XYZ file of N, CA and C in Angstrom:
849
model
N 102.122 139.303 54.666
C 102.980 139.952 55.659
C 103.555 138.913 56.602
N 104.656 139.321 57.282
C 105.330 138.355 58.161
C 104.467 137.994 59.362
N 103.664 138.965 59.859
C 102.827 138.673 61.044
C 101.751 137.638 60.719
N 101.133 137.752 59.526
C 100.112 136.757 59.156
C 100.761 135.400 58.897
N 101.993 135.416 58.374
C 102.724 134.159 58.175
C 103.031 133.480 59.490
N 103.459 134.285 60.483
C 103.731 133.744 61.826
C 102.472 133.142 62.420
N 101.353 133.845 62.208
C 100.080 133.382 62.772
C 99.667 132.036 62.168
N 99.802 131.919 60.838
C 99.410 130.667 60.186
C 100.327 129.520 60.627
N 101.618 129.845 60.861
C 102.557 128.826 61.352
C 102.155 128.353 62.749
N 101.776 129.332 63.603
C 101.329 128.973 64.967
C 100.073 128.102 64.923
N 99.133 128.474 64.035
C 97.892 127.687 63.887
C 98.213 126.260 63.453
N 99.144 126.166 62.493
C 99.505 124.847 61.968
C 100.139 123.995 63.076
N 101.044 124.631 63.854
C 101.689 123.910 64.946
C 100.669 123.413 65.960
N 99.732 124.288 66.337
C 98.740 123.892 67.354
C 97.850 122.771 66.841
N 97.530 122.790 65.520
C 96.717 121.698 64.948
C 97.479 120.376 65.007
N 98.778 120.433 64.666
C 99.609 119.215 64.699
C 99.713 118.688 66.130
N 99.937 119.610 67.079
C 100.073 119.199 68.482
C 98.782 118.591 69.003
N 97.644 119.205 68.651
C 96.365 118.696 69.156
C 96.056 117.319 68.568
N 96.509 117.100 67.307
C 96.322 115.767 66.704
C 97.142 114.718 67.444
N 98.311 115.138 67.942
C 99.217 114.186 68.595
C 98.777 113.767 69.989
N 97.927 114.571 70.623
C 97.512 114.245 71.986
C 96.407 113.201 71.980
N 96.503 112.181 72.871
C 95.437 111.193 72.931
C 94.163 111.818 73.485
N 93.031 111.328 73.039
C 91.752 111.816 73.550
C 91.509 111.206 74.932
N 91.147 112.053 75.884
C 90.847 111.556 77.236
C 89.567 110.739 77.213
N 89.645 109.554 77.798
C 88.459 108.690 77.844
C 88.326 108.153 79.260
N 87.155 108.335 79.880
C 86.992 107.851 81.257
C 87.195 106.342 81.361
N 87.601 105.888 82.542
C 87.707 104.447 82.799
C 86.308 103.931 83.101
N 85.918 102.861 82.417
C 84.563 102.312 82.589
C 84.254 102.052 84.057
N 83.128 102.580 84.503
C 82.651 102.300 85.864
C 83.248 103.177 86.942
N 84.224 104.028 86.591
C 84.908 104.849 87.603
C 84.384 106.286 87.523
N 83.842 106.772 88.640
C 83.288 108.135 88.648
C 84.373 109.197 88.738
N 85.319 109.041 89.694
C 86.344 110.073 89.876
C 87.710 109.449 90.148
N 88.716 110.021 89.502
C 90.099 109.557 89.684
C 90.869 110.608 90.471
N 91.536 110.160 91.529
C 92.410 111.036 92.321
C 93.817 110.460 92.246
N 94.796 111.274 91.824
C 96.171 110.784 91.745
C 96.988 111.342 92.907
N 97.847 110.485 93.468
C 98.791 110.924 94.491
C 100.186 110.895 93.899
N 100.860 112.031 93.960
C 102.180 112.160 93.351
C 103.113 112.863 94.330
N 104.416 112.777 94.023
C 105.365 113.391 94.949
C 106.483 114.145 94.242
N 106.800 113.765 93.026
C 108.012 114.308 92.422
C 109.222 113.512 92.871
N 109.425 113.408 94.187
C 110.594 112.707 94.720
C 110.191 111.368 95.313
N 111.068 110.374 95.197
C 110.830 109.080 95.841
C 111.211 109.130 97.316
N 110.672 108.203 98.085
C 111.073 108.066 99.480
C 110.415 109.021 100.450
N 109.323 109.683 100.011
C 108.658 110.629 100.916
C 107.367 110.046 101.519
N 107.146 108.754 101.284
C 105.986 108.100 101.890
C 104.704 108.221 101.097
N 104.841 108.403 99.773
C 103.654 108.600 98.935
C 102.767 107.361 98.869
N 103.365 106.164 98.689
C 102.565 104.939 98.592
C 101.849 104.642 99.911
N 102.543 104.843 101.026
C 101.924 104.673 102.336
C 100.732 105.616 102.475
N 100.913 106.848 102.005
C 99.835 107.840 102.059
C 98.678 107.426 101.155
N 98.996 106.956 99.944
C 97.950 106.546 98.994
C 97.100 105.411 99.559
N 97.761 104.414 100.148
C 97.052 103.264 100.719
C 96.119 103.718 101.836
N 96.652 104.512 102.760
C 95.844 104.936 103.906
C 94.743 105.910 103.510
N 94.974 106.722 102.480
C 93.915 107.632 102.020
C 92.801 106.865 101.319
N 93.163 105.846 100.521
C 92.133 105.007 99.890
C 91.255 104.352 100.962
N 91.897 103.816 102.000
C 91.148 103.194 103.101
C 90.322 104.229 103.861
N 90.880 105.436 104.009
C 90.168 106.503 104.728
C 88.951 106.991 103.943
N 89.057 107.048 102.623
C 87.899 107.438 101.808
C 86.736 106.489 102.024
N 87.052 105.187 102.094
C 86.011 104.173 102.329
C 85.502 104.223 103.770
N 86.419 104.466 104.729
C 86.022 104.496 106.146
C 85.140 105.705 106.457
N 85.405 106.827 105.791
C 84.612 108.046 106.032
C 83.191 107.935 105.509
N 83.005 107.130 104.465
C 81.667 106.986 103.863
C 81.511 105.555 103.353
N 80.807 104.754 104.138
C 80.687 103.322 103.816
C 79.862 103.069 102.555
N 79.182 104.108 102.041
C 78.399 103.924 100.805
C 79.287 104.031 99.559
N 80.544 104.465 99.735
C 81.412 104.686 98.576
C 82.277 103.460 98.286
N 82.420 103.160 97.000
C 83.312 102.090 96.552
C 84.633 102.716 96.099
N 85.729 102.148 96.598
C 87.045 102.751 96.346
C 87.983 101.718 95.726
N 88.760 102.159 94.739
C 89.792 101.318 94.124
C 91.147 101.973 94.277
N 92.199 101.163 94.134
C 93.573 101.646 94.284
C 94.418 101.061 93.155
N 94.987 101.941 92.335
C 95.820 101.507 91.211
C 97.268 101.902 91.477
N 98.144 100.922 91.450
C 99.574 101.125 91.650
C 100.205 101.360 90.283
N 100.536 102.619 89.974
C 101.104 102.946 88.655
C 102.625 102.934 88.663
N 103.213 102.463 89.758
C 104.672 102.368 89.826
C 105.098 101.010 89.279
N 105.478 100.995 88.014
C 105.799 99.739 87.328
C 107.094 99.131 87.866
N 108.092 99.982 88.131
C 109.402 99.474 88.549
C 109.445 99.080 90.022
N 108.684 99.769 90.855
C 108.740 99.480 92.296
C 107.366 99.399 92.926
N 106.547 98.418 92.510
C 105.180 98.345 93.060
C 105.196 97.934 94.535
N 104.518 98.702 95.382
C 104.510 98.382 96.811
C 103.104 98.148 97.366
N 102.083 98.394 96.549
C 100.699 98.207 97.016
C 100.409 96.752 97.420
N 100.891 95.730 96.668
C 100.581 94.348 97.083
C 100.998 94.058 98.527
N 102.205 94.462 98.907
C 102.680 94.208 100.270
C 101.884 95.001 101.294
N 101.667 96.273 101.017
C 100.970 97.133 101.978
C 99.512 96.729 102.162
N 98.895 96.201 101.101
C 97.487 95.784 101.180
C 97.344 94.284 101.446
N 98.490 93.614 101.700
C 98.495 92.189 102.039
C 97.796 91.345 100.971
N 98.215 91.554 99.715
C 97.604 90.846 98.591
C 98.667 90.133 97.764
N 98.348 88.907 97.356
C 99.246 88.129 96.493
C 98.424 87.399 95.452
N 99.094 87.002 94.371
C 98.416 86.181 93.371
C 98.171 86.937 92.090
N 97.725 86.189 91.075
C 97.448 86.766 89.758
C 95.968 87.095 89.637
N 95.641 88.194 88.964
C 94.231 88.530 88.759
C 93.545 87.504 87.862
N 92.291 87.215 88.167
C 91.489 86.370 87.273
C 91.061 87.196 86.069
N 90.720 86.503 84.983
C 90.231 87.191 83.789
C 88.728 87.020 83.665
N 88.043 88.087 83.251
C 86.603 88.017 83.014
C 86.375 87.399 81.627
N 85.124 87.029 81.300
C 84.840 86.524 79.938
C 85.243 87.513 78.845
N 85.311 88.821 79.183
C 85.708 89.821 78.185
C 87.223 90.043 78.177
N 87.952 89.159 78.871
C 89.422 89.214 78.906
C 89.955 90.437 79.655
N 89.198 90.910 80.630
C 89.654 91.997 81.494
C 90.145 91.404 82.812
N 91.123 92.060 83.423
C 91.638 91.584 84.708
C 90.723 92.015 85.849
N 90.468 91.071 86.764
C 89.694 91.417 87.954
C 90.646 91.882 89.055
N 90.405 93.051 89.645
C 91.286 93.518 90.719
C 91.244 92.555 91.909
N 92.335 92.491 92.645
C 92.346 91.755 93.909
C 91.800 92.687 94.984
N 91.149 92.106 95.985
C 90.447 92.948 96.956
C 90.844 92.596 98.378
N 91.061 93.633 99.196
C 91.268 93.457 100.634
C 90.800 94.713 101.348
N 90.297 94.543 102.558
C 89.770 95.662 103.362
C 88.719 96.458 102.583
N 88.035 95.794 101.645
C 86.986 96.456 100.869
C 87.495 97.298 99.707
N 88.813 97.291 99.472
C 89.408 98.123 98.409
C 89.851 97.235 97.250
N 89.383 97.556 96.039
C 89.812 96.833 94.830
C 91.175 97.361 94.400
N 92.148 96.449 94.227
C 93.534 96.873 93.947
C 94.075 96.230 92.665
N 94.840 97.013 91.927
C 95.549 96.485 90.765
C 96.967 97.036 90.771
N 97.928 96.146 90.457
C 99.339 96.523 90.501
C 100.144 95.632 89.577
N 101.238 96.165 89.076
C 102.187 95.361 88.312
C 102.725 94.229 89.181
N 102.728 94.456 90.489
C 103.211 93.444 91.432
C 102.404 92.165 91.412
N 101.162 92.202 90.892
C 100.353 90.986 90.771
C 100.702 90.191 89.510
N 101.444 90.832 88.603
C 101.698 90.232 87.290
C 103.123 89.709 87.119
N 104.007 90.042 88.080
C 105.388 89.540 88.031
C 105.732 88.934 89.384
N 106.793 88.123 89.416
C 107.251 87.551 90.684
C 107.672 88.664 91.645
N 107.460 88.417 92.940
C 107.695 89.456 93.952
C 109.126 90.012 93.906
N 110.097 89.131 93.661
C 111.495 89.575 93.683
C 112.049 89.868 92.283
N 111.209 89.708 91.250
C 111.692 89.898 89.872
C 111.730 91.380 89.523
N 112.892 91.883 89.060
C 112.941 93.288 88.640
C 112.248 93.463 87.287
N 111.599 94.606 87.103
C 111.014 94.932 85.798
C 112.052 95.758 85.036
N 112.776 95.089 84.121
C 113.851 95.755 83.371
C 113.311 96.069 81.978
N 112.603 97.189 81.892
C 111.919 97.553 80.652
C 112.299 98.947 80.205
N 112.215 99.135 78.882
C 112.343 100.489 78.327
C 110.981 101.192 78.376
N 111.004 102.479 78.053
C 109.818 103.319 78.177
C 108.584 102.817 77.454
N 108.757 102.307 76.214
C 107.587 101.877 75.434
C 106.856 100.723 76.108
N 107.606 99.807 76.714
C 106.975 98.677 77.405
C 106.247 99.147 78.666
N 106.842 100.132 79.335
C 106.186 100.704 80.518
C 104.873 101.370 80.109
N 104.890 102.107 79.003
C 103.668 102.762 78.526
C 102.589 101.741 78.182
N 103.013 100.644 77.585
C 102.066 99.582 77.246
C 101.452 98.984 78.513
N 102.286 98.796 79.547
C 101.788 98.251 80.816
C 100.800 99.208 81.471
N 101.108 100.502 81.440
C 100.209 101.509 82.025
C 98.865 101.502 81.299
N 98.936 101.418 79.961
C 97.703 101.372 79.164
C 96.835 100.176 79.565
N 97.489 99.023 79.786
C 96.733 97.823 80.198
C 96.131 98.002 81.588
N 96.906 98.584 82.520
C 96.397 98.784 83.880
C 95.236 99.781 83.905
N 95.237 100.720 82.952
C 94.146 101.696 82.888
C 92.918 101.142 82.179
N 93.159 100.397 81.091
C 92.047 100.047 80.191
C 91.595 98.588 80.251
N 92.439 97.693 80.784
C 92.079 96.277 80.730
C 91.817 95.691 82.116
N 91.202 96.519 82.974
C 90.833 96.087 84.325
C 89.338 96.303 84.499
N 88.658 95.309 85.025
C 87.224 95.413 85.312
C 87.050 95.909 86.746
N 86.921 97.240 86.894
C 86.818 97.828 88.236
C 85.430 97.693 88.832
N 84.458 97.251 88.018
C 83.075 97.276 88.512
C 82.609 98.719 88.565
N 81.939 99.096 89.658
C 81.480 100.476 89.839
C 82.249 101.103 91.002
N 83.025 102.130 90.713
C 83.812 102.802 91.753
C 83.426 104.270 91.854
N 83.328 104.763 93.088
C 83.157 106.203 93.292
C 84.501 106.918 93.154
N 85.560 106.296 93.734
C 86.895 106.894 93.667
C 87.911 105.831 93.264
N 88.771 106.197 92.313
C 89.945 105.388 92.022
C 91.165 106.214 92.398
N 91.915 105.739 93.395
C 93.137 106.416 93.834
C 94.303 105.814 93.056
N 95.068 106.658 92.373
C 96.232 106.175 91.609
C 97.507 106.613 92.333
N 98.305 105.623 92.706
C 99.610 105.880 93.319
C 100.625 106.022 92.193
N 101.029 107.263 91.917
C 101.955 107.543 90.812
C 103.393 107.196 91.209
N 104.225 106.849 90.243
C 105.653 106.701 90.555
C 106.276 108.074 90.786
N 107.492 108.116 91.353
C 108.159 109.412 91.517
C 108.490 110.035 90.166
N 108.670 111.346 90.161
C 109.117 112.026 88.950
C 108.003 112.706 88.177
N 108.382 113.250 87.011
C 107.422 113.959 86.152
C 107.629 113.518 84.702
N 107.644 112.192 84.505
C 107.996 111.674 83.185
C 106.849 111.035 82.429
N 107.207 109.985 81.674
C 106.272 109.324 80.761
C 104.980 108.882 81.432
N 105.102 108.212 82.587
C 103.908 107.633 83.223
C 102.950 108.745 83.642
N 103.473 109.779 84.276
C 102.617 110.888 84.715
C 101.901 111.542 83.533
N 102.656 111.774 82.454
C 102.048 112.388 81.266
C 101.010 111.478 80.637
N 101.352 110.193 80.531
C 100.448 109.242 79.889
C 99.126 109.139 80.650
N 99.216 109.016 81.975
C 97.995 108.915 82.790
C 97.190 110.208 82.670
N 97.861 111.354 82.779
C 97.171 112.651 82.764
C 96.479 112.916 81.435
N 97.085 112.447 80.346
C 96.528 112.743 79.024
C 95.508 111.716 78.558
N 95.509 110.527 79.167
C 94.612 109.468 78.705
C 93.265 109.420 79.417
N 93.251 109.820 80.687
C 92.006 109.725 81.460
C 91.698 111.056 82.142
N 90.418 111.373 82.314
C 90.092 112.587 83.062
C 90.405 112.385 84.546
N 91.149 113.307 85.140
C 91.529 113.214 86.549
C 90.798 114.310 87.323
N 90.082 113.909 88.366
C 89.310 114.882 89.157
C 90.228 115.773 89.971
N 91.382 115.235 90.394
C 92.300 116.056 91.172
C 93.564 115.308 91.526
N 94.637 116.087 91.739
C 95.927 115.522 92.150
C 96.257 115.998 93.558
N 96.912 115.131 94.325
C 97.389 115.467 95.666
C 98.903 115.275 95.658
N 99.632 116.295 96.104
C 101.092 116.236 96.135
C 101.536 115.920 97.563
N 102.339 114.855 97.700
C 102.855 114.439 99.011
C 104.327 114.817 99.098
N 104.718 115.451 100.214
C 106.125 115.797 100.401
C 106.466 115.825 101.884
N 107.735 115.599 102.180
C 108.234 115.890 103.522
C 108.606 117.377 103.546
N 108.822 117.949 104.744
C 109.168 119.383 104.798
C 110.610 119.687 104.391
N 111.357 118.675 103.981
C 112.774 118.851 103.640
C 112.935 119.607 102.325
N 113.895 120.523 102.265
C 114.079 121.369 101.080
C 114.262 120.558 99.801
N 115.041 119.473 99.867
C 115.314 118.663 98.670
C 114.026 118.033 98.138
N 113.156 117.585 99.042
C 111.876 116.999 98.620
C 110.943 118.074 98.075
N 110.983 119.258 98.675
C 110.086 120.345 98.260
C 110.390 120.827 96.842
N 111.683 120.800 96.458
C 112.046 121.187 95.093
C 111.301 120.332 94.070
N 111.292 119.015 94.313
C 110.633 118.092 93.375
C 109.115 118.158 93.493
N 108.608 118.396 94.707
C 107.160 118.547 94.884
C 106.649 119.750 94.095
N 107.448 120.821 94.102
C 107.093 122.031 93.334
C 106.979 121.694 91.844
N 107.971 120.933 91.343
C 107.941 120.525 89.927
C 106.715 119.658 89.634
N 106.399 118.748 90.570
C 105.233 117.877 90.390
C 103.944 118.668 90.277
N 103.782 119.665 91.150
C 102.566 120.496 91.117
C 102.487 121.284 89.807
N 103.621 121.823 89.370
C 103.633 122.592 88.116
C 103.341 121.702 86.911
N 103.808 120.445 86.955
C 103.536 119.529 85.849
C 102.035 119.311 85.687
N 101.337 119.087 86.809
C 99.884 118.864 86.719
C 99.175 120.103 86.197
N 99.649 121.264 86.583
C 99.034 122.489 86.061
C 99.227 122.585 84.554
N 100.407 122.191 84.070
C 100.693 122.254 82.626
C 99.752 121.345 81.831
N 99.384 120.190 82.415
C 98.499 119.259 81.695
C 97.038 119.417 82.147
N 96.748 120.556 82.797
C 95.377 120.942 83.161
C 94.698 119.955 84.113
N 95.472 119.428 85.059
C 94.904 118.595 86.132
C 94.830 119.453 87.389
N 93.634 119.624 87.975
C 93.543 120.454 89.181
C 94.309 119.835 90.353
N 95.134 120.639 91.028
C 95.852 120.172 92.214
C 94.988 120.522 93.428
N 94.538 119.498 94.150
C 93.616 119.701 95.274
C 94.334 120.269 96.492
N 95.636 119.957 96.616
C 96.391 120.453 97.762
C 97.606 119.594 98.037
N 98.307 119.946 99.104
C 99.537 119.256 99.489
C 99.353 118.527 100.818
N 100.086 117.439 100.973
C 100.129 116.708 102.240
C 101.548 116.791 102.784
N 101.680 117.237 104.039
C 102.996 117.299 104.679
C 103.214 116.006 105.456
N 104.054 115.140 104.903
C 104.298 113.827 105.508
C 105.558 113.876 106.379
N 105.606 112.985 107.377
C 106.745 112.932 108.311
C 106.989 114.316 108.923
N 105.907 114.967 109.332
C 105.992 116.373 109.745
C 106.684 116.553 111.088
N 106.465 115.621 112.024
C 107.075 115.774 113.346
C 107.255 114.398 113.982
N 108.345 114.229 114.724
C 108.580 112.977 115.447
C 108.452 113.246 116.943
N 107.604 112.439 117.598
C 107.442 112.551 119.047
C 108.136 111.374 119.726
N 109.063 111.674 120.619
C 109.770 110.613 121.347
C 108.765 109.816 122.176
N 108.718 108.480 122.016
C 107.726 107.682 122.745
C 107.954 107.686 124.265
N 109.176 108.036 124.690
C 109.470 108.015 126.142
C 109.184 109.363 126.797
N 109.805 110.421 126.263
C 109.668 111.726 126.939
C 108.646 112.655 126.271
N 108.127 112.228 125.097
C 107.126 112.999 124.336
C 107.673 114.298 123.724
N 108.992 114.461 123.748
C 109.577 115.645 123.110
C 109.397 115.550 121.593
N 109.031 116.657 120.968
C 108.787 116.665 119.527
C 109.993 117.233 118.780
N 110.403 116.512 117.712
C 111.536 116.937 116.892
C 111.102 116.990 115.432
N 111.409 118.095 114.768
C 111.100 118.235 113.334
C 112.316 117.746 112.552
N 112.387 116.431 112.371
C 113.574 115.812 111.764
C 113.819 116.333 110.353
N 112.752 116.481 109.567
C 112.905 116.911 108.168
C 112.634 118.402 107.983
N 112.585 119.133 109.080
C 112.292 120.568 108.985
C 110.836 120.832 109.334
N 110.537 122.087 109.621
C 109.174 122.441 110.045
C 108.517 123.350 109.009
N 107.299 123.010 108.651
C 106.430 123.873 107.832
C 106.932 124.153 106.416
N 107.855 123.336 105.920
C 108.330 123.532 104.540
C 107.211 123.395 103.521
N 106.307 122.428 103.748
C 105.200 122.207 102.803
C 104.225 123.380 102.861
N 104.053 123.951 104.064
C 103.171 125.120 104.193
C 103.717 126.303 103.385
N 105.023 126.483 103.461
C 105.649 127.572 102.695
C 105.478 127.344 101.195
N 105.666 126.099 100.760
C 105.488 125.781 99.337
C 104.037 126.007 98.908
N 103.102 125.604 99.761
C 101.675 125.781 99.443
C 101.355 127.260 99.229
N 101.930 128.117 100.074
C 101.704 129.570 99.909
C 102.263 130.040 98.574
N 103.457 129.564 98.232
C 104.094 129.948 96.961
C 103.216 129.550 95.775
N 102.617 128.360 95.870
C 101.817 127.823 94.756
C 100.353 128.269 94.808
N 99.959 128.929 95.900
C 98.553 129.315 96.060
C 97.657 128.127 96.299
N 98.169 127.114 97.019
C 97.410 125.881 97.288
C 97.212 125.699 98.789
N 96.322 124.759 99.138
C 96.059 124.435 100.544
C 96.919 123.266 100.993
N 97.217 123.223 102.294
C 97.777 122.016 102.903
C 96.595 121.208 103.426
N 96.435 119.999 102.927
C 95.285 119.166 103.288
C 95.438 118.554 104.672
N 96.685 118.446 105.150
C 96.907 117.882 106.477
C 98.358 117.493 106.684
N 98.677 117.204 107.946
C 100.023 116.780 108.343
C 99.964 115.345 108.843
N 100.948 114.552 108.459
C 101.052 113.177 108.963
C 102.355 113.072 109.746
N 102.286 112.617 111.003
C 103.511 112.556 111.812
C 104.452 111.452 111.343
N 105.711 111.562 111.748
C 106.684 110.486 111.529
C 106.534 109.531 112.709
N 105.856 108.413 112.460
C 105.538 107.497 113.567
C 105.840 106.063 113.154
N 106.471 105.323 114.056
C 106.865 103.946 113.746
C 105.649 103.074 113.409
N 104.489 103.378 114.009
C 103.283 102.569 113.737
C 102.863 102.623 112.276
N 103.033 103.790 111.655
C 102.639 103.939 110.247
C 103.479 103.007 109.389
N 104.791 102.985 109.649
C 105.692 102.117 108.885
C 105.426 100.649 109.186
N 105.324 100.290 110.461
C 105.146 98.879 110.853
C 103.847 98.296 110.307
N 102.768 99.078 110.376
C 101.472 98.544 109.940
C 101.439 98.328 108.427
N 102.055 99.248 107.669
C 102.084 99.054 106.211
C 103.000 97.894 105.826
N 104.132 97.765 106.514
C 105.041 96.650 106.232
C 104.383 95.301 106.505
N 103.468 95.268 107.478
C 102.807 94.004 107.833
C 101.513 93.784 107.052
N 101.196 94.705 106.142
C 99.980 94.556 105.335
C 98.704 94.867 106.094
N 98.823 95.656 107.184
C 97.648 96.059 107.968
C 97.717 97.571 108.201
N 97.449 98.371 107.177
C 97.642 99.821 107.289
C 96.942 100.419 108.508
N 97.527 101.513 108.998
C 97.126 102.071 110.293
C 95.651 102.489 110.328
N 95.096 102.927 109.193
C 93.675 103.338 109.162
C 92.765 102.164 109.491
N 93.195 100.939 109.097
C 92.407 99.738 109.369
C 92.748 99.145 110.727
N 94.043 99.052 111.039
C 94.471 98.311 112.227
C 94.429 99.136 113.510
N 94.577 100.470 113.390
C 94.559 101.334 114.588
C 93.721 102.581 114.302
N 92.420 102.401 114.046
C 91.591 103.523 113.568
C 91.463 104.676 114.565
N 91.727 104.413 115.859
C 91.612 105.485 116.861
C 92.923 106.237 117.080
N 93.992 105.818 116.411
C 95.300 106.453 116.609
C 95.326 107.848 115.960
N 96.256 108.684 116.426
C 96.405 110.027 115.845
C 96.769 109.942 114.365
N 97.588 108.944 114.025
C 98.002 108.786 112.620
C 96.793 108.488 111.733
N 95.947 107.550 112.168
C 94.753 107.204 111.392
C 93.833 108.417 111.253
N 93.683 109.166 112.351
C 92.815 110.358 112.309
C 93.344 111.395 111.325
N 94.674 111.485 111.210
C 95.270 112.425 110.246
C 94.883 112.039 108.815
N 94.961 110.743 108.501
C 94.573 110.286 107.155
C 93.080 110.487 106.903
N 92.252 110.207 107.910
C 90.801 110.367 107.755
C 90.448 111.830 107.480
N 91.153 112.739 108.163
C 90.906 114.178 107.950
C 91.319 114.584 106.531
N 92.477 114.081 106.077
C 92.947 114.424 104.729
C 91.958 113.903 103.681
N 91.444 112.682 103.888
C 90.461 112.128 102.947
C 89.216 113.010 102.870
N 88.779 113.527 104.022
C 87.622 114.439 104.037
C 87.930 115.718 103.253
N 89.144 116.246 103.434
C 89.531 117.469 102.730
C 89.585 117.247 101.218
N 90.033 116.064 100.816
C 90.087 115.733 99.383
C 88.678 115.731 98.795
N 87.752 115.048 99.466
C 86.368 114.941 98.967
C 85.720 116.320 98.878
N 86.011 117.172 99.868
C 85.448 118.526 99.873
C 85.871 119.320 98.653
N 87.052 119.050 98.147
C 87.606 119.841 97.033
C 87.328 119.220 95.660
N 86.818 118.009 95.644
C 86.542 117.362 94.353
C 85.316 118.015 93.690
N 85.294 118.050 92.368
C 84.073 118.545 91.691
C 82.919 117.569 91.926
N 81.718 118.032 91.684
C 80.549 117.153 91.839
C 80.679 116.015 90.838
N 80.620 114.741 91.326
C 80.823 113.618 90.401
C 79.665 113.472 89.434
N 79.903 112.870 88.277
C 78.812 112.617 87.337
C 77.783 111.668 87.932
N 76.543 111.833 87.543
C 75.476 110.988 88.104
C 75.635 109.553 87.652
């Protein structure tokens, strides 16, 4: 009958598809992976990733934290973490992460000249991502924070399908144009069965340093509205503050250089919310 024929065709398709998917394999020594994504570029995702990695370590000094820059075309972690140079190789030919502020970091920016553009097609990018995931000696990490590139393409799929991810965090400004892409980013993770821990509302409000008047430059509560639509939590708000930009540009992120500031406290709170929502890590 036609219905049994349709069923056998569906079974055959699902078998072929399942064969095509790579088997998820944990990264040696890494207990939990948290990815930060945005969908759209320019919303402060890398700044957020850096400060959240530092906040995870600051909240619990017993935890070891790593930071992986998965943005092959525009790596910004080296500058923000004040790191330069090429990784050393272990006897097993694995790259040793560079370390600053107690955080182990790996980035394409350590492997190419600072001003050299990476002019590569997709297959070369996939190969680079595979090396950054599999050919790095992270030692023993409680958390590996991955700063994803913008969009919902090859890199996001490759990372999601190759390694088990404990949770994803979506970063967006309250602006409608950014929220459209943040929505797509959250839906992409759901499609590949990665739990979305919540949203971060970045550049939420600007306070005039002279008169203290507050202005919602990118709109107010847009991320909260999106979170309701998606049935997700807002993990926290980060203000639009010149200190956040200046400290990252100088390689001294605000969580490290100004730990008592409101901005640093916002990141520390978000890091706590992330840990609260993570599954119990493997022993």
